[in-house]
Amino acid sequence: MSINLSLYLVTDSTPAILKGRDLCTVVEEALKGGVSIVQYRDKTNDTGVLVETAKKLHAITQRYNVPLIINDRVDVAIASGAEGVHLGQDDMDIEAAKKLLPGNAIIGISVSSVEEARRAVEQGADYLGIGTMFATPTKTNTKNIIGTAGTKKILEAIGDMDRKVGAVSIGGINLSNVQRVIFQSQASNKGLDGVAVVSAIMGADDPKSAAQEFVKRISTLPPFAVLPPAPRPNEVDALLSEVPTVVQEMVSAHPLVHSMINFVVANFAANVALAIGSSPIMSPYGDEAADLAVHGGGLLINMGTLNGESVSNYLKAIQAYNARGNPVVYDPVGAAATEIRRAAVKQLMAGGYFDLIKGNEGEIREVFGNSAGRQRGVDSGPSTLNNREKAALARDLARRERNIVLLTGAVDYISDGNRVIAIGNGHEFLGQVTGTGCALGTVSGAFLTVHRTDKLLAVLSGVLMFEIAAENAAAAEDRVRGPGSFVPAFLDELYAIREAARKGDNSWFTGRA
Ligand code: 3NM
Ligand code: MG
């Protein structure tokens, strides 16, 4: 049986969602907009009302040739002639439901873990409702918020099974996140067959146009999606040969970068941005982001001096840049330092897409969900991973998020989930001045803004320009005696590379990386 799960409408009869409108009218509007399957979900009414309403809905869904599924209640499904049931983990089990229902009935089940998913497939479920994707006011008693990372794990597990099964994601899915949900949940062997939505359609002022817009977005990639190029033979050499050209591109494009950055280093990061030839704006105010994003620049989120308003400001900005496909860089400063920061990481990871996540070992581990425990302050602390493990961590996080990860340290690791590049450039003075790591976030934003086809190459080019400038500055022994005199020399050397690149002179790079 092949069921079209692409846009799965789940009904809700509560006044907050229906706002005085008739349930059947709202569902019919959604059907006109392109909903492909409907579930009647009603947790409050008596059985008589449920059967009566299900029959009315069935008469409508039949006209649109769309299956009607009944939530929880096998008896209501049978009495109304609906095409199937959707069972929760606490409802009747699949085996019992199969005995009662006609042989061709559709049986769906809610799952929130790999174990539940495997069991449901073995028992013969036709599709899985995988959730909860994001926290949602529509259902607050959910077991588990699993996000795109948890959803992907479940898809990976069922993709390996012999029996094929449909899969939809549910919970907090709306027009602004639906493309990201589908893109980031995609496992190597299975993707979502659709999304299940309650409030974003049932509660919309115009359910028909909301459904139409969902249909459009479901069938297209999100604006920020760039599929990484297939690795070539001698990939590292090939990448390195392209770096000077990418630096030239960045210098001549003069990209705008909007940094939402901590107040300790904002001045230094702005000076670095100017020195490389980009155009900085430092604004922590989320409501400004939509206007700034219009210019096509990049965004940096650096949560080094988090406060009570920061996360909501960041989320507004991320959504504005994501919607246009402009690059967003996340620097999760001190990610594991406090419970507040840990919560902020979760909210931000659930709230948007980051083209690049950049951090030290402790920060990247926290983002990955494999924390080594509380960080002391915001510095990296002693390293506990060896080089192989660091490379694997960068690769695994990038593969999970479908983005670029830059794990910084004495050796930096950069990955797109497939390629992993280790970079040994730089100088120890970079670690003795505040703000160098943060400024690299702004620099990466500038490069990602200009070079769009290979994000890994963009970030690699920024890191190499930055670290070679640091080497040049530290080597200027006439001018540099320590971290203090290093800072102006570093800005000078960034500027010198920029001027060389502007003239098409690549000698700064030859033999240096
Ligand atoms: N089931 P909205 S979440 C009905 O996690 C339901 O199994 C969920 O509503 C689960 O689209 C949910 O308005 C509510 O966020 C989804
Ligand atoms: Mg249920």
Short mmCIF file of C-alpha atoms and ligand atoms in Angstrom, two decimals:
data_model
loop_
_atom_site.label_atom_id
_atom_site.label_comp_id
_atom_site.label_asym_id
_atom_site.label_seq_id
_atom_site.Cartn_x
_atom_site.Cartn_y
_atom_site.Cartn_z
CA MET A 1 0.00 0.00 0.00
CA SER A 2 1.34 3.39 -0.92
CA ILE A 3 -0.02 6.26 1.13
CA ASN A 4 0.78 9.86 0.30
CA LEU A 5 2.06 11.14 3.65
CA SER A 6 3.62 14.34 2.28
CA LEU A 7 1.34 16.80 4.06
CA TYR A 8 -0.42 15.10 6.94
CA LEU A 9 -3.09 17.24 8.62
CA VAL A 10 -3.98 16.39 12.22
CA THR A 11 -7.17 18.08 13.40
CA ASP A 12 -7.75 19.87 16.67
CA SER A 13 -11.18 20.85 17.99
CA THR A 14 -10.05 23.18 20.77
CA PRO A 15 -11.39 26.77 20.68
CA ALA A 16 -7.85 28.22 20.64
CA ILE A 17 -7.28 26.58 17.24
CA LEU A 18 -10.74 26.58 15.67
CA LYS A 19 -11.50 30.15 16.80
CA GLY A 20 -15.23 29.65 16.34
CA ARG A 21 -14.92 28.09 12.87
CA ASP A 22 -16.49 24.78 11.92
CA LEU A 23 -14.05 21.84 11.97
CA CYS A 24 -15.30 20.39 8.69
CA THR A 25 -14.99 23.75 6.92
CA VAL A 26 -11.40 24.21 8.09
CA VAL A 27 -10.46 20.66 7.02
CA GLU A 28 -12.06 21.14 3.61
CA GLU A 29 -10.11 24.37 3.07
CA ALA A 30 -6.92 22.54 3.96
CA LEU A 31 -7.82 19.78 1.49
CA LYS A 32 -8.31 22.39 -1.23
CA GLY A 33 -4.79 23.59 -0.40
CA GLY A 34 -3.28 20.14 -0.95
CA VAL A 35 -3.28 18.19 2.32
CA SER A 36 -2.61 14.55 1.37
CA ILE A 37 -3.97 12.69 4.45
CA VAL A 38 -6.16 13.73 7.39
CA GLN A 39 -6.23 12.48 10.96
CA TYR A 40 -9.25 13.22 13.11
CA ARG A 41 -7.85 13.83 16.59
CA ASP A 42 -10.30 14.71 19.33
CA LYS A 43 -9.42 13.98 22.95
CA THR A 44 -12.54 15.42 24.57
CA ASN A 45 -15.83 14.58 22.87
CA ASP A 46 -18.03 11.55 23.65
CA THR A 47 -18.09 8.53 21.38
CA GLY A 48 -21.38 9.49 19.72
CA VAL A 49 -20.01 12.89 18.68
CA LEU A 50 -16.73 11.32 17.55
CA VAL A 51 -18.49 8.88 15.22
CA GLU A 52 -20.82 11.55 13.87
CA THR A 53 -17.95 13.99 13.20
CA ALA A 54 -15.76 11.25 11.71
CA LYS A 55 -18.55 10.37 9.26
CA LYS A 56 -18.89 14.03 8.21
CA LEU A 57 -15.14 14.33 7.75
CA HIS A 58 -15.04 11.07 5.82
CA ALA A 59 -17.66 12.32 3.37
CA ILE A 60 -15.40 15.32 2.72
CA THR A 61 -12.04 13.50 2.51
CA GLN A 62 -13.55 10.97 0.08
CA ARG A 63 -14.38 13.82 -2.31
CA TYR A 64 -10.69 14.75 -2.32
CA ASN A 65 -9.57 11.14 -2.57
CA VAL A 66 -7.60 11.49 0.66
CA PRO A 67 -7.53 8.88 3.45
CA LEU A 68 -9.08 9.65 6.84
CA ILE A 69 -7.27 8.31 9.91
CA ILE A 70 -8.82 8.23 13.40
CA ASN A 71 -6.65 9.01 16.41
CA ASP A 72 -6.60 6.40 19.21
CA ARG A 73 -10.04 4.87 18.59
CA VAL A 74 -10.31 1.69 16.54
CA ASP A 75 -14.05 1.53 17.28
CA VAL A 76 -14.63 5.02 15.85
CA ALA A 77 -12.62 4.12 12.75
CA ILE A 78 -14.79 1.06 12.15
CA ALA A 79 -18.06 2.84 12.87
CA SER A 80 -17.25 5.75 10.54
CA GLY A 81 -15.72 3.74 7.69
CA ALA A 82 -12.43 5.70 7.94
CA GLU A 83 -9.36 4.31 6.17
CA GLY A 84 -7.27 3.74 9.29
CA VAL A 85 -6.20 4.52 12.84
CA HIS A 86 -3.32 6.27 14.50
CA LEU A 87 -2.20 4.65 17.72
CA GLY A 88 -0.12 6.04 20.57
CA GLN A 89 2.29 3.95 22.60
CA ASP A 90 -0.37 3.68 25.32
CA ASP A 91 -3.22 2.74 23.00
CA MET A 92 -4.34 -0.67 21.73
CA ASP A 93 -1.42 -2.58 20.24
CA ILE A 94 -1.04 -3.01 16.49
CA GLU A 95 -1.78 -6.73 16.56
CA ALA A 96 -5.12 -6.25 18.33
CA ALA A 97 -6.04 -3.36 16.05
CA LYS A 98 -5.31 -5.48 12.96
CA LYS A 99 -7.72 -8.17 14.20
CA LEU A 100 -10.54 -5.66 14.51
CA LEU A 101 -9.96 -3.55 11.38
CA PRO A 102 -10.52 -4.49 7.73
CA GLY A 103 -7.44 -6.00 6.06
CA ASN A 104 -6.60 -2.90 4.03
CA ALA A 105 -6.82 -0.46 6.96
CA ILE A 106 -3.91 1.94 7.45
CA ILE A 107 -2.25 1.69 10.85
CA GLY A 108 0.05 4.43 12.04
CA ILE A 109 1.82 4.70 15.37
CA SER A 110 3.60 7.40 17.37
CA VAL A 111 7.24 6.68 18.20
CA SER A 112 9.93 8.73 19.89
CA SER A 113 12.84 6.30 20.08
CA VAL A 114 14.70 3.79 17.94
CA GLU A 115 13.35 0.92 20.07
CA GLU A 116 9.72 1.99 19.67
CA ALA A 117 10.25 2.51 15.96
CA ARG A 118 11.80 -0.92 15.40
CA ARG A 119 9.02 -2.63 17.33
CA ALA A 120 6.31 -0.77 15.42
CA VAL A 121 7.82 -1.80 12.07
CA GLU A 122 8.13 -5.42 13.18
CA GLN A 123 4.49 -5.42 14.25
CA GLY A 124 3.44 -4.21 10.81
CA ALA A 125 2.76 -0.48 11.15
CA ASP A 126 2.15 1.24 7.80
CA TYR A 127 3.71 4.50 8.91
CA LEU A 128 5.36 6.07 11.95
CA GLY A 129 4.60 9.49 13.44
CA ILE A 130 8.05 10.42 14.74
CA GLY A 131 8.12 13.02 17.49
CA THR A 132 8.21 15.24 19.24
CA MET A 133 10.27 17.29 16.79
CA PHE A 134 10.05 20.62 18.63
CA ALA A 135 8.30 21.67 21.84
CA THR A 136 4.74 22.69 20.95
CA PRO A 137 1.83 24.26 22.84
CA THR A 138 -0.54 21.91 20.94
CA LYS A 139 0.64 18.89 22.93
CA THR A 140 2.49 19.65 26.12
CA ASN A 141 2.51 16.16 27.65
CA THR A 142 5.01 14.81 25.14
CA LYS A 143 7.52 12.20 26.22
CA ASN A 144 10.57 13.34 24.42
CA ILE A 145 11.70 16.33 22.35
CA ILE A 146 14.00 14.67 19.83
CA GLY A 147 14.69 17.36 17.22
CA THR A 148 16.15 16.65 13.82
CA ALA A 149 19.07 14.71 15.32
CA GLY A 150 16.80 12.22 17.13
CA THR A 151 14.52 11.92 14.12
CA LYS A 152 17.47 11.16 11.88
CA LYS A 153 18.61 8.36 14.22
CA ILE A 154 15.17 6.75 14.02
CA LEU A 155 15.08 7.07 10.22
CA GLU A 156 18.55 5.52 10.01
CA ALA A 157 17.38 2.55 12.10
CA ILE A 158 14.19 1.86 10.15
CA GLY A 159 15.96 2.48 6.84
CA ASP A 160 18.06 -0.58 7.59
CA MET A 161 15.06 -2.85 8.22
CA ASP A 162 13.71 -5.28 5.63
CA ARG A 163 10.14 -4.13 5.96
CA LYS A 164 9.54 -0.69 4.47
CA VAL A 165 7.48 1.82 6.38
CA GLY A 166 6.35 5.42 5.93
CA ALA A 167 7.63 8.17 8.23
CA VAL A 168 6.31 11.59 9.14
CA SER A 169 7.67 14.04 11.68
CA ILE A 170 5.36 15.81 14.14
CA GLY A 171 5.56 18.61 16.70
CA GLY A 172 6.04 22.34 16.22
CA ILE A 173 6.42 22.13 12.47
CA ASN A 174 5.48 25.34 10.66
CA LEU A 175 6.16 27.14 7.40
CA SER A 176 9.41 28.65 8.61
CA ASN A 177 11.00 25.38 9.73
CA VAL A 178 9.47 22.71 7.49
CA GLN A 179 12.22 22.73 4.87
CA ARG A 180 14.94 22.55 7.51
CA VAL A 181 13.12 19.69 9.28
CA ILE A 182 13.09 17.63 6.09
CA PHE A 183 16.66 18.59 5.11
CA GLN A 184 18.31 17.98 8.48
CA SER A 185 16.35 14.82 9.36
CA GLN A 186 17.44 13.08 6.16
CA ALA A 187 19.42 9.94 6.99
CA SER A 188 21.77 8.24 4.56
CA ASN A 189 19.27 5.45 3.87
CA LYS A 190 15.88 7.05 4.53
CA GLY A 191 14.26 10.47 4.65
CA LEU A 192 10.90 11.70 5.88
CA ASP A 193 7.93 10.89 3.67
CA GLY A 194 6.14 13.94 4.99
CA VAL A 195 5.34 16.20 7.90
CA ALA A 196 2.35 16.18 10.25
CA VAL A 197 0.94 19.54 11.21
CA VAL A 198 -1.77 20.71 13.57
CA SER A 199 -1.71 24.41 14.45
CA ALA A 200 0.21 25.73 11.44
CA ILE A 201 -2.73 24.73 9.23
CA MET A 202 -5.74 24.23 11.55
CA GLY A 203 -4.99 27.49 13.37
CA ALA A 204 -4.06 29.50 10.27
CA ASP A 205 -6.33 32.38 9.28
CA ASP A 206 -6.40 30.91 5.78
CA PRO A 207 -5.90 27.13 6.03
CA LYS A 208 -6.05 26.69 2.27
CA SER A 209 -3.20 29.05 1.50
CA ALA A 210 -1.21 27.71 4.46
CA ALA A 211 -1.53 24.19 3.02
CA GLN A 212 -0.60 25.44 -0.46
CA GLU A 213 2.52 27.09 0.92
CA PHE A 214 3.45 23.86 2.77
CA VAL A 215 3.08 21.88 -0.45
CA LYS A 216 5.49 24.26 -2.23
CA ARG A 217 8.08 24.19 0.53
CA ILE A 218 7.95 20.45 1.08
CA SER A 219 8.99 19.80 -2.49
CA THR A 220 11.95 22.21 -2.50
CA LEU A 221 15.25 22.42 -0.61
CA PRO A 222 15.65 25.17 1.98
CA PRO A 223 17.36 28.30 0.61
CA PHE A 224 20.53 27.65 2.64
CA ALA A 225 20.99 24.08 1.42
CA VAL A 226 24.10 23.46 -0.63
CA LEU A 227 24.93 19.86 -1.26
CA PRO A 228 28.66 19.33 -0.65
CA PRO A 229 30.63 18.49 -3.78
CA ALA A 230 31.88 14.95 -4.18
CA PRO A 231 35.51 14.62 -3.03
CA ARG A 232 38.08 14.61 -5.83
CA PRO A 233 41.35 12.71 -5.98
CA ASN A 234 43.96 14.76 -4.05
CA GLU A 235 41.12 16.70 -2.47
CA VAL A 236 43.34 18.68 -0.08
CA ASP A 237 45.66 19.88 -2.84
CA ALA A 238 42.68 20.73 -5.00
CA LEU A 239 41.13 22.78 -2.19
CA LEU A 240 44.38 24.56 -1.37
CA SER A 241 44.87 25.54 -4.98
CA GLU A 242 41.50 27.32 -4.86
CA VAL A 243 42.06 29.25 -1.61
CA PRO A 244 43.80 32.34 -3.09
CA THR A 245 40.98 32.81 -5.60
CA VAL A 246 38.37 32.58 -2.85
CA VAL A 247 40.28 35.20 -0.84
CA GLN A 248 40.30 37.42 -3.92
CA GLU A 249 36.55 36.90 -4.33
CA MET A 250 35.94 37.89 -0.71
CA VAL A 251 38.17 40.96 -0.88
CA SER A 252 36.54 42.29 -4.02
CA ALA A 253 32.99 41.54 -2.84
CA HIS A 254 33.36 43.57 0.39
CA PRO A 255 30.67 41.47 2.13
CA LEU A 256 28.51 42.76 4.95
CA VAL A 257 28.69 40.68 8.15
CA HIS A 258 26.25 41.19 10.97
CA SER A 259 27.83 40.08 14.25
CA MET A 260 25.74 39.43 17.34
CA ILE A 261 28.88 39.12 19.38
CA ASN A 262 29.96 39.43 23.00
CA PHE A 263 30.83 42.87 24.31
CA VAL A 264 34.37 41.85 25.31
CA VAL A 265 35.57 41.46 21.74
CA ALA A 266 33.14 43.42 19.55
CA ASN A 267 35.66 46.17 18.82
CA PHE A 268 38.45 43.76 17.90
CA ALA A 269 36.18 41.64 15.69
CA ALA A 270 34.99 44.75 13.87
CA ASN A 271 38.61 45.79 13.26
CA VAL A 272 39.48 42.33 11.94
CA ALA A 273 36.45 42.47 9.65
CA LEU A 274 37.61 45.82 8.26
CA ALA A 275 41.19 44.61 7.87
CA ILE A 276 40.18 41.66 5.68
CA GLY A 277 38.06 43.94 3.53
CA SER A 278 34.58 43.09 4.74
CA SER A 279 31.99 45.44 6.14
CA PRO A 280 31.03 44.87 9.78
CA ILE A 281 27.87 45.74 11.63
CA MET A 282 27.61 44.81 15.28
CA SER A 283 24.00 44.62 16.40
CA PRO A 284 22.59 42.48 19.21
CA TYR A 285 19.02 43.56 18.44
CA GLY A 286 17.01 40.78 16.81
CA ASP A 287 14.33 43.08 15.40
CA GLU A 288 16.94 44.76 13.20
CA ALA A 289 17.97 41.53 11.54
CA ALA A 290 15.27 41.36 8.87
CA ASP A 291 16.35 44.76 7.51
CA LEU A 292 20.02 43.86 7.62
CA ALA A 293 19.53 40.45 5.98
CA VAL A 294 18.11 42.20 2.90
CA HIS A 295 21.65 43.17 1.91
CA GLY A 296 22.61 39.53 1.44
CA GLY A 297 25.32 39.45 4.11
CA GLY A 298 26.13 36.86 6.73
CA LEU A 299 25.24 36.56 10.40
CA LEU A 300 27.39 35.53 13.36
CA ILE A 301 25.84 34.37 16.61
CA ASN A 302 28.46 34.46 19.39
CA MET A 303 26.90 33.83 22.79
CA GLY A 304 29.93 34.92 24.84
CA THR A 305 28.01 37.43 26.95
CA LEU A 306 24.57 35.88 27.05
CA ASN A 307 21.71 37.60 28.87
CA GLY A 308 18.01 36.97 29.38
CA GLU A 309 17.04 38.50 26.05
CA SER A 310 19.86 37.10 23.93
CA VAL A 311 18.27 33.84 22.81
CA SER A 312 15.06 35.43 21.55
CA ASN A 313 17.13 38.07 19.73
CA TYR A 314 19.33 35.39 18.17
CA LEU A 315 16.34 33.33 17.06
CA LYS A 316 14.73 36.29 15.30
CA ALA A 317 17.98 36.99 13.47
CA ILE A 318 18.66 33.36 12.55
CA GLN A 319 15.18 33.00 11.10
CA ALA A 320 15.57 36.19 9.04
CA TYR A 321 18.89 35.02 7.56
CA ASN A 322 17.81 31.38 7.12
CA ALA A 323 14.71 32.46 5.20
CA ARG A 324 16.92 34.18 2.63
CA GLY A 325 19.58 31.51 2.57
CA ASN A 326 22.21 33.93 3.88
CA PRO A 327 24.93 32.17 5.88
CA VAL A 328 24.70 31.90 9.65
CA VAL A 329 27.72 31.09 11.83
CA TYR A 330 27.29 29.85 15.38
CA ASP A 331 30.03 30.27 17.97
CA PRO A 332 28.66 28.57 21.10
CA VAL A 333 31.08 30.32 23.49
CA GLY A 334 31.26 28.58 26.84
CA ALA A 335 28.55 26.13 25.74
CA ALA A 336 29.07 23.87 28.75
CA ALA A 337 29.97 26.56 31.30
CA THR A 338 26.51 26.97 32.87
CA GLU A 339 23.08 25.34 32.75
CA ILE A 340 21.77 28.54 31.11
CA ARG A 341 24.25 28.18 28.26
CA ARG A 342 23.47 24.49 27.85
CA ALA A 343 19.79 25.37 27.51
CA ALA A 344 20.66 28.15 25.03
CA VAL A 345 22.55 25.66 22.86
CA LYS A 346 19.47 23.41 22.72
CA GLN A 347 17.12 26.29 21.92
CA LEU A 348 19.35 27.66 19.18
CA MET A 349 20.04 24.27 17.60
CA ALA A 350 16.26 23.62 17.53
CA GLY A 351 15.49 27.13 16.33
CA GLY A 352 17.44 27.42 13.12
CA TYR A 353 20.11 26.27 10.71
CA PHE A 354 23.78 27.10 11.09
CA ASP A 355 25.91 26.92 7.97
CA LEU A 356 28.93 26.74 10.27
CA ILE A 357 29.32 25.77 13.92
CA LYS A 358 32.69 26.88 15.22
CA GLY A 359 34.03 26.11 18.65
CA ASN A 360 36.73 24.55 20.78
CA GLU A 361 36.64 20.93 21.87
CA GLY A 362 34.47 21.49 24.95
CA GLU A 363 31.97 23.58 23.02
CA ILE A 364 31.67 21.23 20.08
CA ARG A 365 31.24 18.27 22.43
CA GLU A 366 28.43 20.06 24.21
CA VAL A 367 26.68 20.90 20.93
CA PHE A 368 27.06 17.29 19.83
CA GLY A 369 25.54 16.09 23.10
CA ASN A 370 28.64 14.32 24.28
CA SER A 371 29.77 16.77 26.94
CA ALA A 372 32.87 16.19 29.02
CA GLY A 373 31.11 17.96 31.88
CA ARG A 374 31.06 21.57 32.93
CA GLN A 375 33.63 23.84 31.40
CA ARG A 376 35.44 26.18 33.74
CA GLY A 377 34.87 29.60 32.22
CA VAL A 378 34.86 29.97 28.49
CA ASP A 379 38.32 28.73 27.62
CA SER A 380 38.79 25.31 26.20
CA GLY A 381 40.33 23.61 29.26
CA PRO A 382 42.52 20.55 29.00
CA SER A 383 41.98 18.50 25.91
CA THR A 384 40.60 15.01 26.45
CA LEU A 385 40.30 13.89 22.85
CA ASN A 386 43.17 12.79 20.65
CA ASN A 387 43.53 14.07 17.11
CA ARG A 388 41.63 11.20 15.52
CA GLU A 389 38.76 11.68 17.93
CA LYS A 390 38.64 15.42 17.28
CA ALA A 391 38.52 14.87 13.53
CA ALA A 392 35.74 12.30 14.02
CA LEU A 393 33.78 14.66 16.30
CA ALA A 394 33.90 17.47 13.73
CA ARG A 395 32.85 15.06 10.98
CA ASP A 396 30.02 13.48 12.99
CA LEU A 397 28.49 16.79 14.03
CA ALA A 398 28.74 18.16 10.47
CA ARG A 399 27.17 14.98 9.10
CA ARG A 400 24.34 15.14 11.62
CA GLU A 401 23.58 18.82 11.05
CA ARG A 402 24.36 18.76 7.33
CA ASN A 403 26.60 21.80 7.69
CA ILE A 404 30.24 22.74 8.28
CA VAL A 405 31.95 22.28 11.65
CA LEU A 406 35.21 23.98 12.61
CA LEU A 407 36.79 22.57 15.75
CA THR A 408 39.52 24.99 16.79
CA GLY A 409 42.69 24.25 18.72
CA ALA A 410 46.44 24.03 18.11
CA VAL A 411 45.35 22.02 15.08
CA ASP A 412 41.97 23.02 13.65
CA TYR A 413 39.63 20.44 12.16
CA ILE A 414 37.10 21.44 9.56
CA SER A 415 34.53 19.08 8.08
CA ASP A 416 31.42 19.00 5.93
CA GLY A 417 30.48 15.56 7.23
CA ASN A 418 32.44 13.87 4.49
CA ARG A 419 35.77 15.62 4.00
CA VAL A 420 37.85 16.41 7.10
CA ILE A 421 40.75 18.85 6.84
CA ALA A 422 43.32 19.43 9.59
CA ILE A 423 44.93 22.88 9.64
CA GLY A 424 48.20 23.35 11.51
CA ASN A 425 48.69 27.04 10.73
CA GLY A 426 48.47 29.86 13.28
CA HIS A 427 50.55 31.05 16.21
CA GLU A 428 50.37 30.69 19.99
CA PHE A 429 49.84 34.46 20.38
CA LEU A 430 46.36 33.93 18.92
CA GLY A 431 45.56 32.09 22.15
CA GLN A 432 46.92 34.85 24.37
CA VAL A 433 44.76 37.67 23.10
CA THR A 434 41.06 37.80 23.75
CA GLY A 435 38.74 37.81 20.77
CA THR A 436 40.84 36.09 18.14
CA GLY A 437 38.64 33.00 18.07
CA CYS A 438 35.53 35.17 18.08
CA ALA A 439 36.87 37.32 15.23
CA LEU A 440 37.41 34.15 13.20
CA GLY A 441 33.62 33.69 13.39
CA THR A 442 33.10 37.07 11.75
CA VAL A 443 35.78 36.24 9.14
CA SER A 444 34.08 32.92 8.35
CA GLY A 445 30.78 34.75 7.93
CA ALA A 446 32.40 37.03 5.35
CA PHE A 447 33.82 34.11 3.35
CA LEU A 448 30.59 32.08 3.48
CA THR A 449 28.68 35.10 2.22
CA VAL A 450 30.83 35.37 -0.88
CA HIS A 451 31.73 31.79 -1.75
CA ARG A 452 28.47 29.82 -1.83
CA THR A 453 29.16 26.66 -3.81
CA ASP A 454 31.53 24.90 -1.41
CA LYS A 455 31.05 26.04 2.17
CA LEU A 456 33.99 24.00 3.43
CA LEU A 457 36.31 25.75 0.97
CA ALA A 458 34.90 29.13 2.05
CA VAL A 459 35.64 28.49 5.72
CA LEU A 460 39.02 26.94 4.96
CA SER A 461 40.01 30.04 2.99
CA GLY A 462 39.03 32.33 5.88
CA VAL A 463 40.93 30.24 8.43
CA LEU A 464 44.07 30.19 6.29
CA MET A 465 44.01 33.94 5.60
CA PHE A 466 43.57 34.50 9.33
CA GLU A 467 46.23 32.07 10.53
CA ILE A 468 48.84 32.95 7.94
CA ALA A 469 48.41 36.61 8.90
CA ALA A 470 49.02 35.60 12.54
CA GLU A 471 52.20 33.76 11.55
CA ASN A 472 53.41 36.78 9.59
CA ALA A 473 52.71 39.09 12.52
CA ALA A 474 54.47 36.88 15.06
CA ALA A 475 57.46 36.66 12.74
CA ALA A 476 57.79 40.44 12.57
CA GLU A 477 60.37 40.49 15.36
CA ASP A 478 61.20 44.15 14.91
CA ARG A 479 57.64 45.10 15.83
CA VAL A 480 56.27 42.25 17.93
CA ARG A 481 57.53 41.39 21.42
CA GLY A 482 54.42 39.66 22.83
CA PRO A 483 50.62 39.53 22.73
CA GLY A 484 50.23 43.31 23.13
CA SER A 485 52.28 44.32 20.11
CA PHE A 486 50.98 41.25 18.27
CA VAL A 487 47.48 42.72 17.95
CA PRO A 488 48.30 45.76 15.77
CA ALA A 489 50.78 43.70 13.74
CA PHE A 490 48.11 41.06 13.15
CA LEU A 491 45.67 43.68 11.81
CA ASP A 492 48.45 45.01 9.58
CA GLU A 493 49.21 41.54 8.21
CA LEU A 494 45.51 40.81 7.51
CA TYR A 495 45.43 44.10 5.65
CA ALA A 496 48.63 43.22 3.75
CA ILE A 497 47.10 39.93 2.54
CA ARG A 498 43.95 41.76 1.55
CA GLU A 499 45.94 44.28 -0.48
CA ALA A 500 47.97 41.53 -2.14
CA ALA A 501 44.77 39.64 -3.01
CA ARG A 502 43.22 42.80 -4.40
CA LYS A 503 46.16 43.07 -6.80
CA GLY A 504 45.95 39.39 -7.72
CA ASP A 505 49.23 38.61 -5.95
CA ASN A 506 49.05 35.12 -4.36
CA SER A 507 52.61 34.95 -3.06
CA TRP A 508 51.33 35.32 0.55
CA PHE A 509 49.88 31.84 0.18
CA THR A 510 52.35 29.87 -1.88
CA GLY A 511 53.84 27.05 0.18
CA ARG A 512 52.35 28.37 3.44
CA ALA A 513 49.37 26.11 4.19
N1 3NM B 1 1.61 14.46 18.56
P1 3NM B 1 1.57 21.27 16.16
S1 3NM B 1 3.17 16.44 18.87
C1 3NM B 1 -0.58 15.48 18.02
O1 3NM B 1 5.00 14.17 19.50
C2 3NM B 1 0.85 15.58 18.34
O2 3NM B 1 3.60 12.60 19.03
C3 3NM B 1 2.86 14.76 18.85
O3 3NM B 1 0.95 20.02 16.90
C4 3NM B 1 3.90 13.77 19.16
O4 3NM B 1 1.73 20.92 14.74
C5 3NM B 1 1.56 16.76 18.46
O5 3NM B 1 0.53 22.36 16.36
C6 3NM B 1 1.05 18.15 18.27
O6 3NM B 1 2.84 21.62 16.88
C7 3NM B 1 1.59 18.81 17.04
MG MG B 2 -3.02 8.53 21.07
#
